[in-house]
GROMACS .gro file of C-alpha atoms in nm:
model
  458
    1PHE     CA    1   2.893   2.342  -1.132
    2TYR     CA    2   2.674   2.658  -1.095
    3LEU     CA    3   2.307   2.671  -1.226
    4THR     CA    4   2.151   3.007  -1.340
    5PRO     CA    5   1.827   3.089  -1.177
    6PRO     CA    6   1.638   3.007  -1.506
    7GLN     CA    7   1.818   2.652  -1.487
    8VAL     CA    8   1.690   2.607  -1.130
    9ASN     CA    9   1.363   2.705  -1.222
   10SER     CA   10   1.330   2.470  -1.522
   11ILE     CA   11   1.455   2.173  -1.287
   12LEU     CA   12   1.213   2.284  -0.999
   13LYS     CA   13   0.913   2.336  -1.244
   14ALA     CA   14   0.956   2.008  -1.463
   15ASN     CA   15   0.689   1.813  -1.283
   16GLU     CA   16   0.472   2.060  -1.160
   17TYR     CA   17   0.100   2.032  -1.194
   18SER     CA   18  -0.197   2.234  -1.111
   19PHE     CA   19  -0.588   2.175  -1.089
   20LYS     CA   20  -0.852   2.432  -1.040
   21VAL     CA   21  -1.196   2.295  -0.942
   22PRO     CA   22  -1.449   2.419  -1.186
   23GLU     CA   23  -1.756   2.630  -1.092
   24PHE     CA   24  -2.077   2.579  -1.236
   25ASP     CA   25  -2.281   2.916  -1.242
   26GLY     CA   26  -2.160   2.924  -0.872
   27LYS     CA   27  -2.365   2.583  -0.803
   28ASN     CA   28  -2.245   2.254  -0.693
   29VAL     CA   29  -1.941   2.454  -0.549
   30SER     CA   30  -1.679   2.231  -0.394
   31SER     CA   31  -1.496   2.255  -0.047
   32VAL     CA   32  -1.182   2.229  -0.260
   33LEU     CA   33  -1.074   2.517  -0.452
   34GLY     CA   34  -0.792   2.317  -0.641
   35PHE     CA   35  -0.453   2.175  -0.582
   36ASP     CA   36  -0.100   2.234  -0.676
   37SER     CA   37   0.165   1.924  -0.680
   38ASN     CA   38   0.528   1.857  -0.772
   39GLN     CA   39   0.800   1.608  -0.757
   40LEU     CA   40   1.178   1.649  -0.730
   41PRO     CA   41   1.368   1.328  -0.790
   42ALA     CA   42   1.688   1.209  -0.581
   43ASN     CA   43   1.673   0.854  -0.707
   44ALA     CA   44   1.679   0.774  -1.091
   45PRO     CA   45   1.433   0.665  -1.161
   46ILE     CA   46   1.223   0.841  -0.911
   47GLU     CA   47   1.063   0.596  -0.669
   48ASP     CA   48   0.784   0.841  -0.556
   49ARG     CA   49   0.447   0.850  -0.711
   50ARG     CA   50   0.136   1.096  -0.692
   51SER     CA   51  -0.229   1.064  -0.781
   52ALA     CA   52  -0.527   1.300  -0.767
   53ALA     CA   53  -0.898   1.205  -0.905
   54THR     CA   54  -1.239   1.326  -0.875
   55CYS     CA   55  -1.503   1.052  -0.764
   56LEU     CA   56  -1.770   1.061  -1.044
   57GLN     CA   57  -2.042   0.827  -0.893
   58THR     CA   58  -1.997   0.940  -0.546
   59ARG     CA   59  -1.906   1.290  -0.414
   60GLY     CA   60  -1.562   1.357  -0.315
   61MET     CA   61  -1.195   1.411  -0.431
   62LEU     CA   62  -0.901   1.167  -0.379
   63LEU     CA   63  -0.538   1.277  -0.347
   64GLY     CA   64  -0.241   1.073  -0.262
   65VAL     CA   65   0.148   1.045  -0.228
   66PHE     CA   66   0.319   0.710  -0.259
   67ASP     CA   67   0.673   0.622  -0.168
   68GLY     CA   68   0.840   0.337  -0.320
   69HIS     CA   69   1.140   0.132  -0.193
   70ALA     CA   70   1.343  -0.136  -0.363
   71GLY     CA   71   1.243  -0.004  -0.686
   72CYS     CA   72   0.952   0.211  -0.801
   73ALA     CA   73   0.725  -0.096  -0.933
   74CYS     CA   74   0.507  -0.109  -0.615
   75ALA     CA   75   0.464   0.273  -0.602
   76GLN     CA   76   0.356   0.290  -0.955
   77ALA     CA   77   0.105  -0.009  -0.925
   78VAL     CA   78  -0.049   0.124  -0.603
   79SER     CA   79  -0.084   0.496  -0.760
   80GLU     CA   80  -0.264   0.366  -1.039
   81ARG     CA   81  -0.489   0.114  -0.878
   82LEU     CA   82  -0.566   0.231  -0.502
   83PHE     CA   83  -0.816   0.510  -0.612
   84TYR     CA   84  -1.023   0.253  -0.810
   85TYR     CA   85  -1.052   0.012  -0.506
   86ILE     CA   86  -1.150   0.316  -0.289
   87ALA     CA   87  -1.417   0.435  -0.533
   88VAL     CA   88  -1.571   0.089  -0.565
   89SER     CA   89  -1.563   0.055  -0.189
   90LEU     CA   90  -1.758   0.364  -0.157
   91LEU     CA   91  -2.009   0.286  -0.450
   92PRO     CA   92  -2.391   0.211  -0.364
   93HIS     CA   93  -2.484  -0.138  -0.440
   94GLU     CA   94  -2.710  -0.052  -0.742
   95THR     CA   95  -2.421   0.126  -0.905
   96LEU     CA   96  -2.202  -0.171  -0.846
   97LEU     CA   97  -2.484  -0.374  -1.005
   98GLU     CA   98  -2.493  -0.137  -1.322
   99ILE     CA   99  -2.125  -0.149  -1.379
  100GLU     CA  100  -2.112  -0.533  -1.344
  101ASN     CA  101  -2.412  -0.565  -1.595
  102ALA     CA  102  -2.243  -0.328  -1.845
  103VAL     CA  103  -1.952  -0.542  -1.837
  104GLU     CA  104  -2.144  -0.873  -1.856
  105SER     CA  105  -2.307  -0.722  -2.176
  106GLY     CA  106  -2.006  -0.553  -2.318
  107ARG     CA  107  -2.162  -0.206  -2.294
  108ALA     CA  108  -1.961   0.094  -2.198
  109LEU     CA  109  -1.863   0.146  -1.853
  110LEU     CA  110  -1.976   0.426  -1.617
  111PRO     CA  111  -1.662   0.627  -1.568
  112ILE     CA  112  -1.561   0.601  -1.192
  113LEU     CA  113  -1.277   0.839  -1.164
  114GLN     CA  114  -1.182   1.163  -1.348
  115TRP     CA  115  -0.797   1.169  -1.311
  116HIS     CA  116  -0.601   1.474  -1.271
  117LYS     CA  117  -0.240   1.360  -1.430
  118HIS     CA  118   0.069   1.538  -1.519
  119PRO     CA  119   0.199   1.413  -1.858
  120ASN     CA  120   0.505   1.264  -1.677
  121ASP     CA  121   0.257   1.031  -1.467
  122TYR     CA  122   0.285   0.705  -1.628
  123PHE     CA  123   0.021   0.456  -1.655
  124SER     CA  124   0.108   0.079  -1.728
  125LYS     CA  125  -0.091  -0.022  -2.043
  126GLU     CA  126   0.040  -0.367  -2.055
  127ALA     CA  127  -0.103  -0.472  -1.690
  128SER     CA  128  -0.452  -0.287  -1.738
  129LYS     CA  129  -0.638  -0.612  -1.823
  130LEU     CA  130  -0.506  -0.782  -1.546
  131TYR     CA  131  -0.576  -0.502  -1.298
  132PHE     CA  132  -0.921  -0.476  -1.424
  133ASN     CA  133  -1.007  -0.840  -1.360
  134SER     CA  134  -0.875  -0.830  -1.003
  135LEU     CA  135  -1.098  -0.508  -0.945
  136ARG     CA  136  -1.385  -0.685  -1.095
  137THR     CA  137  -1.358  -0.987  -0.867
  138TYR     CA  138  -1.350  -0.730  -0.585
  139TRP     CA  139  -1.681  -0.554  -0.694
  140GLN     CA  140  -1.838  -0.884  -0.750
  141GLU     CA  141  -1.761  -0.988  -0.400
  142LEU     CA  142  -1.898  -0.659  -0.267
  143ILE     CA  143  -2.230  -0.722  -0.470
  144ASP     CA  144  -2.260  -1.075  -0.326
  145LEU     CA  145  -2.180  -0.929   0.031
  146ASN     CA  146  -2.437  -0.672  -0.001
  147SER     CA  147  -2.562  -0.567   0.340
  148GLY     CA  148  -2.775  -0.267   0.225
  149GLU     CA  149  -2.597  -0.042   0.445
  150THR     CA  150  -2.431   0.266   0.323
  151THR     CA  151  -2.065   0.236   0.351
  152ASP     CA  152  -1.875   0.430   0.603
  153VAL     CA  153  -1.590   0.621   0.457
  154LYS     CA  154  -1.338   0.502   0.708
  155GLU     CA  155  -1.427   0.145   0.655
  156ALA     CA  156  -1.416   0.180   0.279
  157LEU     CA  157  -1.059   0.330   0.290
  158ILE     CA  158  -0.944   0.043   0.511
  159ASN     CA  159  -1.109  -0.239   0.309
  160ALA     CA  160  -0.962  -0.086  -0.035
  161PHE     CA  161  -0.598  -0.055   0.112
  162LYS     CA  162  -0.606  -0.422   0.254
  163ARG     CA  163  -0.778  -0.562  -0.051
  164LEU     CA  164  -0.526  -0.393  -0.323
  165ASP     CA  165  -0.241  -0.519  -0.101
  166ASN     CA  166  -0.384  -0.891  -0.101
  167ASP     CA  167  -0.460  -0.856  -0.486
  168ILE     CA  168  -0.088  -0.765  -0.543
  169SER     CA  169   0.022  -1.067  -0.331
  170LEU     CA  170  -0.230  -1.289  -0.492
  171GLU     CA  171  -0.125  -1.182  -0.859
  172ALA     CA  172   0.261  -1.264  -0.763
  173GLN     CA  173   0.153  -1.613  -0.658
  174VAL     CA  174  -0.056  -1.695  -0.946
  175GLY     CA  175   0.190  -1.550  -1.197
  176ASP     CA  176   0.109  -1.493  -1.562
  177PRO     CA  177   0.176  -1.730  -1.892
  178ASN     CA  178   0.312  -1.383  -2.051
  179SER     CA  179   0.664  -1.357  -1.913
  180PHE     CA  180   0.667  -0.967  -1.920
  181LEU     CA  181   0.361  -0.950  -1.689
  182ASN     CA  182   0.473  -1.244  -1.480
  183TYR     CA  183   0.788  -1.036  -1.420
  184LEU     CA  184   0.606  -0.723  -1.349
  185VAL     CA  185   0.362  -0.865  -1.105
  186LEU     CA  186   0.665  -1.012  -0.901
  187ARG     CA  187   0.848  -0.680  -0.926
  188VAL     CA  188   0.535  -0.500  -0.793
  189ALA     CA  189   0.503  -0.760  -0.493
  190PHE     CA  190   0.871  -0.769  -0.401
  191SER     CA  191   0.931  -0.400  -0.391
  192GLY     CA  192   0.730  -0.191  -0.145
  193ALA     CA  193   0.550   0.142  -0.115
  194THR     CA  194   0.396   0.351   0.156
  195ALA     CA  195   0.072   0.570   0.106
  196CYS     CA  196  -0.084   0.881   0.231
  197VAL     CA  197  -0.427   0.923   0.078
  198ALA     CA  198  -0.695   1.201   0.155
  199HIS     CA  199  -1.057   1.182   0.069
  200VAL     CA  200  -1.221   1.524   0.066
  201ASP     CA  201  -1.612   1.541   0.070
  202GLY     CA  202  -1.778   1.857   0.162
  203VAL     CA  203  -1.640   1.938   0.522
  204ASP     CA  204  -1.539   1.563   0.569
  205LEU     CA  205  -1.180   1.515   0.537
  206HIS     CA  206  -1.047   1.161   0.590
  207ILE     CA  207  -0.673   1.081   0.569
  208ALA     CA  208  -0.569   0.714   0.528
  209ASN     CA  209  -0.187   0.660   0.587
  210THR     CA  210   0.022   0.337   0.569
  211GLY     CA  211   0.397   0.422   0.644
  212ASP     CA  212   0.575   0.748   0.682
  213SER     CA  213   0.443   0.981   0.438
  214ARG     CA  214   0.248   1.260   0.611
  215ALA     CA  215  -0.064   1.492   0.581
  216MET     CA  216  -0.085   1.816   0.758
  217LEU     CA  217  -0.342   2.086   0.782
  218GLY     CA  218  -0.268   2.444   0.757
  219VAL     CA  219  -0.473   2.664   0.993
  220GLN     CA  220  -0.478   3.038   0.990
  221GLU     CA  221  -0.525   3.180   1.335
  222GLU     CA  222  -0.720   3.496   1.417
  223ASP     CA  223  -0.413   3.703   1.446
  224GLY     CA  224  -0.335   3.592   1.076
  225SER     CA  225  -0.043   3.377   1.200
  226TRP     CA  226  -0.018   3.030   1.065
  227SER     CA  227  -0.013   2.685   1.268
  228ALA     CA  228   0.005   2.320   1.173
  229VAL     CA  229  -0.220   2.033   1.272
  230ASN     CA  230  -0.095   1.665   1.216
  231LEU     CA  231  -0.330   1.437   1.035
  232SER     CA  232  -0.132   1.122   1.027
  233TYR     CA  233   0.115   0.937   1.238
  234ASP     CA  234   0.443   0.790   1.099
  235HIS     CA  235   0.447   0.409   1.116
  236ASN     CA  236   0.809   0.357   1.207
  237ALA     CA  237   1.051   0.300   1.517
  238GLN     CA  238   0.993   0.671   1.640
  239ASN     CA  239   0.624   0.580   1.691
  240GLU     CA  240   0.614   0.395   2.030
  241ARG     CA  241   0.243   0.277   1.967
  242GLU     CA  242   0.349   0.120   1.644
  243VAL     CA  243   0.654  -0.039   1.803
  244GLU     CA  244   0.414  -0.184   2.065
  245ARG     CA  245   0.166  -0.299   1.786
  246VAL     CA  246   0.421  -0.502   1.616
  247LYS     CA  247   0.543  -0.658   1.933
  248MET     CA  248   0.184  -0.751   2.035
  249GLU     CA  249   0.142  -0.958   1.715
  250HIS     CA  250   0.444  -1.161   1.756
  251PRO     CA  251   0.577  -1.416   2.030
  252LYS     CA  252   0.773  -1.274   2.324
  253SER     CA  253   1.061  -1.474   2.226
  254GLU     CA  254   1.098  -1.254   1.922
  255GLU     CA  255   1.078  -0.919   2.117
  256LYS     CA  256   1.458  -0.835   2.079
  257SER     CA  257   1.479  -0.927   1.709
  258LEU     CA  258   1.166  -0.733   1.597
  259VAL     CA  259   1.304  -0.387   1.576
  260LYS     CA  260   1.674  -0.358   1.539
  261GLN     CA  261   1.854  -0.040   1.458
  262ASP     CA  262   1.525   0.134   1.422
  263ARG     CA  263   1.402  -0.096   1.152
  264LEU     CA  264   1.173  -0.390   1.107
  265LEU     CA  265   1.370  -0.711   1.144
  266GLY     CA  266   1.683  -0.480   1.129
  267LEU     CA  267   1.589  -0.397   0.749
  268LEU     CA  268   1.270  -0.205   0.662
  269MET     CA  269   1.234   0.155   0.797
  270PRO     CA  270   0.838   0.173   0.756
  271PHE     CA  271   0.636  -0.065   0.964
  272ARG     CA  272   0.351  -0.057   0.733
  273ALA     CA  273   0.361  -0.074   0.338
  274PHE     CA  274   0.205  -0.213   0.027
  275GLY     CA  275   0.387  -0.509  -0.138
  276ASP     CA  276   0.705  -0.602   0.042
  277VAL     CA  277   0.619  -0.974   0.046
  278LYS     CA  278   0.948  -1.067   0.191
  279PHE     CA  279   0.820  -0.948   0.515
  280LYS     CA  280   0.460  -1.121   0.447
  281TRP     CA  281   0.492  -1.448   0.295
  282SER     CA  282   0.611  -1.775   0.451
  283ILE     CA  283   0.977  -1.886   0.368
  284GLU     CA  284   0.830  -2.159   0.168
  285LEU     CA  285   0.599  -1.952  -0.044
  286GLN     CA  286   0.886  -1.710  -0.105
  287LYS     CA  287   1.118  -1.991  -0.229
  288ARG     CA  288   0.859  -2.151  -0.439
  289VAL     CA  289   0.757  -1.830  -0.634
  290VAL     CA  290   1.132  -1.708  -0.683
  291GLU     CA  291   1.221  -2.060  -0.825
  292SER     CA  292   0.923  -2.087  -1.056
  293GLY     CA  293   0.958  -1.704  -1.156
  294PRO     CA  294   1.150  -1.580  -1.438
  295ASP     CA  295   1.523  -1.592  -1.468
  296GLN     CA  296   1.556  -1.187  -1.396
  297LEU     CA  297   1.399  -1.269  -1.048
  298ASN     CA  298   1.682  -1.497  -0.972
  299ASP     CA  299   1.930  -1.247  -1.078
  300ASN     CA  300   1.807  -1.015  -0.818
  301GLU     CA  301   1.986  -1.048  -0.476
  302TYR     CA  302   1.681  -0.879  -0.310
  303THR     CA  303   1.430  -1.152  -0.373
  304LYS     CA  304   1.668  -1.445  -0.267
  305PHE     CA  305   1.774  -1.349   0.086
  306ILE     CA  306   1.533  -1.427   0.364
  307PRO     CA  307   1.520  -1.165   0.651
  308PRO     CA  308   1.697  -1.263   0.958
  309ASN     CA  309   1.492  -1.396   1.251
  310TYR     CA  310   1.207  -1.466   1.034
  311HIS     CA  311   0.964  -1.725   1.230
  312THR     CA  312   0.613  -1.577   1.243
  313PRO     CA  313   0.522  -1.370   0.922
  314PRO     CA  314   0.365  -1.162   0.837
  315TYR     CA  315   0.561  -0.887   1.004
  316LEU     CA  316   0.431  -0.612   0.779
  317THR     CA  317   0.054  -0.505   0.692
  318ALA     CA  318  -0.085  -0.246   0.449
  319GLU     CA  319  -0.375  -0.154   0.676
  320PRO     CA  320  -0.386   0.230   0.710
  321GLU     CA  321  -0.452   0.434   1.012
  322VAL     CA  322  -0.776   0.653   0.925
  323ILE     CA  323  -0.818   1.004   1.083
  324HIS     CA  324  -1.129   1.192   1.022
  325HIS     CA  325  -1.153   1.577   1.033
  326LYS     CA  326  -1.441   1.812   1.003
  327LEU     CA  327  -1.323   2.099   0.801
  328ARG     CA  328  -1.357   2.465   0.958
  329PRO     CA  329  -1.334   2.799   0.776
  330GLN     CA  330  -0.971   2.844   0.936
  331ASP     CA  331  -0.855   2.541   0.784
  332LYS     CA  332  -0.698   2.679   0.466
  333PHE     CA  333  -0.511   2.412   0.323
  334LEU     CA  334  -0.375   2.054   0.334
  335VAL     CA  335  -0.015   1.923   0.249
  336LEU     CA  336   0.038   1.555   0.158
  337ALA     CA  337   0.413   1.480   0.105
  338THR     CA  338   0.650   1.194   0.122
  339ASP     CA  339   0.918   1.184   0.393
  340GLY     CA  340   1.176   1.360   0.142
  341LEU     CA  341   0.999   1.686   0.257
  342TRP     CA  342   0.956   1.618   0.625
  343GLU     CA  343   1.308   1.506   0.667
  344THR     CA  344   1.424   1.871   0.560
  345MET     CA  345   1.154   2.076   0.702
  346HIS     CA  346   0.949   2.137   1.027
  347ARG     CA  347   0.560   2.113   0.976
  348GLN     CA  348   0.544   2.446   1.143
  349ASP     CA  349   0.763   2.617   0.877
  350VAL     CA  350   0.574   2.415   0.617
  351ALA     CA  351   0.250   2.594   0.742
  352ARG     CA  352   0.410   2.924   0.723
  353ILE     CA  353   0.561   2.904   0.393
  354VAL     CA  354   0.267   2.759   0.212
  355GLY     CA  355   0.025   3.007   0.431
  356GLU     CA  356   0.223   3.301   0.328
  357TYR     CA  357   0.238   3.193  -0.022
  358LEU     CA  358  -0.129   3.124  -0.054
  359THR     CA  359  -0.238   3.488   0.102
  360GLY     CA  360   0.063   3.676  -0.046
  361VAL     CA  361   0.125   3.822   0.286
  362HIS     CA  362   0.465   3.791   0.427
  363HIS     CA  363   0.467   3.807   0.816
  364GLN     CA  364   0.813   3.951   0.885
  365GLN     CA  365   0.980   3.752   1.159
  366PRO     CA  366   1.251   3.918   1.355
  367ILE     CA  367   1.572   3.809   1.173
  368ALA     CA  368   1.695   3.531   1.376
  369VAL     CA  369   2.053   3.454   1.379
  370GLY     CA  370   2.053   3.152   1.600
  371GLY     CA  371   2.376   3.199   1.809
  372TYR     CA  372   2.584   3.306   1.520
  373LYS     CA  373   2.799   3.602   1.559
  374VAL     CA  374   2.698   3.877   1.285
  375THR     CA  375   2.876   4.176   1.209
  376LEU     CA  376   2.669   4.496   1.112
  377GLY     CA  377   2.778   4.451   0.765
  378GLN     CA  378   2.629   4.099   0.750
  379MET     CA  379   2.321   4.207   0.909
  380HIS     CA  380   2.293   4.489   0.664
  381GLY     CA  381   2.344   4.223   0.395
  382LEU     CA  382   2.069   3.997   0.541
  383LEU     CA  383   1.814   4.266   0.562
  384THR     CA  384   1.906   4.379   0.173
  385GLU     CA  385   1.854   4.023   0.082
  386ARG     CA  386   1.522   3.999   0.271
  387ARG     CA  387   1.401   4.300   0.085
  388ALA     CA  388   1.489   4.146  -0.234
  389ARG     CA  389   1.344   3.853  -0.159
  390ILE     CA  390   0.995   3.984  -0.056
  391SER     CA  391   0.959   4.118  -0.420
  392SER     CA  392   1.048   3.804  -0.551
  393VAL     CA  393   0.925   3.566  -0.284
  394PHE     CA  394   0.598   3.465  -0.487
  395GLU     CA  395   0.762   3.404  -0.827
  396ASP     CA  396   0.641   3.052  -0.820
  397GLN     CA  397   0.321   2.971  -0.957
  398ASN     CA  398   0.279   2.668  -0.772
  399ALA     CA  399   0.254   2.616  -0.385
  400ALA     CA  400   0.397   2.271  -0.408
  401THR     CA  401   0.706   2.413  -0.623
  402HIS     CA  402   0.744   2.689  -0.377
  403LEU     CA  403   0.768   2.457  -0.080
  404ILE     CA  404   1.032   2.233  -0.274
  405ARG     CA  405   1.251   2.542  -0.325
  406HIS     CA  406   1.252   2.603   0.047
  407ALA     CA  407   1.319   2.225   0.131
  408VAL     CA  408   1.602   2.237  -0.094
  409GLY     CA  409   1.753   2.565  -0.072
  410ASN     CA  410   1.696   2.690   0.296
  411ASN     CA  411   1.993   2.835   0.471
  412GLU     CA  412   2.052   2.824   0.863
  413PHE     CA  413   1.857   3.179   0.843
  414GLY     CA  414   1.536   3.009   0.696
  415THR     CA  415   1.579   3.199   0.359
  416VAL     CA  416   1.620   3.030   0.014
  417ASP     CA  417   1.977   3.063  -0.080
  418HIS     CA  418   2.021   3.047  -0.448
  419GLU     CA  419   2.377   2.901  -0.437
  420ARG     CA  420   2.274   2.625  -0.190
  421LEU     CA  421   1.983   2.559  -0.423
  422SER     CA  422   2.210   2.540  -0.733
  423LYS     CA  423   2.463   2.305  -0.569
  424MET     CA  424   2.188   2.067  -0.438
  425LEU     CA  425   2.010   2.044  -0.785
  426SER     CA  426   2.333   2.000  -0.978
  427LEU     CA  427   2.441   1.691  -0.783
  428PRO     CA  428   2.500   1.388  -0.996
  429GLU     CA  429   2.230   1.126  -0.968
  430GLU     CA  430   2.440   0.887  -0.768
  431LEU     CA  431   2.525   1.158  -0.513
  432ALA     CA  432   2.182   1.346  -0.475
  433ARG     CA  433   2.045   1.031  -0.300
  434MET     CA  434   2.308   1.086  -0.027
  435TYR     CA  435   2.182   1.427   0.060
  436ARG     CA  436   1.819   1.395   0.026
  437ASP     CA  437   1.528   1.185  -0.058
  438ASP     CA  438   1.258   1.198  -0.356
  439ILE     CA  439   1.024   1.478  -0.253
  440THR     CA  440   0.660   1.448  -0.370
  441ILE     CA  441   0.402   1.724  -0.256
  442ILE     CA  442   0.032   1.791  -0.304
  443VAL     CA  443  -0.099   2.098  -0.167
  444VAL     CA  444  -0.488   2.119  -0.154
  445GLN     CA  445  -0.647   2.447  -0.105
  446PHE     CA  446  -0.972   2.463   0.068
  447ASN     CA  447  -1.276   2.708   0.003
  448SER     CA  448  -1.344   2.854   0.334
  449HIS     CA  449  -1.687   3.028   0.211
  450VAL     CA  450  -1.826   2.678   0.122
  451ILE     CA  451  -1.686   2.525   0.455
  452GLY     CA  452  -1.848   2.801   0.659
  453ALA     CA  453  -2.203   2.770   0.466
  454CYS     CA  454  -2.181   2.400   0.509
  455GLN     CA  455  -2.125   2.453   0.878
  456ASN     CA  456  -2.408   2.682   0.914
  457GLU     CA  457  -2.647   2.442   0.735
  458GLU     CA  458  -2.564   2.166   0.990
   0.00000   0.00000   0.00000
């Protein structure tokens, strides 16, 4: 099944979104120029989500990618709710009081976030009241706890992640008289999601990561070449520190059963995630909730089984690892992406492809044929193809789309092969997942002038 270049483009561009940060008479200029984002599904429906918003009551911008498993319910809920929890965690005491008083007296609320959404980014209207009430309980507790100190961003991020996960768990335990909502909160809690979130405020960049999506900084060296700086660590079996952490939290007798076949309890790839109450609740609580839940829950095999060797829950946490980085003028962009991208591309290639795309400068690498025997005719073909590619290399208007094109269509020579791209994009839904995962990417472009000026002020 062959797709023409326009058909390939329409598939690749279906979910692309771009946002440019507005300038006001050259004042109040942000360290972020804007961002491009895009998603390419492999699952039907897609289990990844993305979010971006400007914090209106504090300074700063929030961007995040969320990778769901066992369905998309948890990723959906986290993508809608987490930024509110972060924003509320960062608000000063007076603002929290203002918001609470407005709710009390039925006045209009101060808007907390300005969302930057693609029309396909769904928001669940049915649960908005429930979600709002949980959030309100949180800010009421923050008001009561008022220590008078300004909130540290790292602490705010950790608190927000943990609190939202706690609320997801609580809502599922309490249930809801409305059977639709009851089923929804249970689906959210029993499915799971990883999250990788960036908070950018001036030259302060914080990355909060739970799971195996990644954040990477694209740095332009003095000679114009590009390098990648990791700003997150995967929470999975490949990360020895993470394996040690899990072992420390459980008795020695469980050491052999904790991580099997590179999975938590032999089942779960990420070692940190939202939801996934199968790995957090006691067996008694799981049984009680499933038995009293709606019938659809009983039909779901996933909710019924208990993980093997399940003795000392919780085995899973949503607590993020937070990395702080002070932006420098040579830090040109940030890539946040779900593991669907990193499974297909090395971060060094990601840095080069995005860097060249953003600057429009194509550094010619010597053609590498990696141990293949190549005839003169084939070499001529490769060079001709390269020349044609340079003229069309920047046809994408969106850096995330450009990256997806490479992730799905790259051949062994590191160039986009249209035939390969066509094949990969025309795979039927049930097959696509065998070749790749959902891919979600946000590319944030930084404003070097503003960052340089901020540095000089400091």
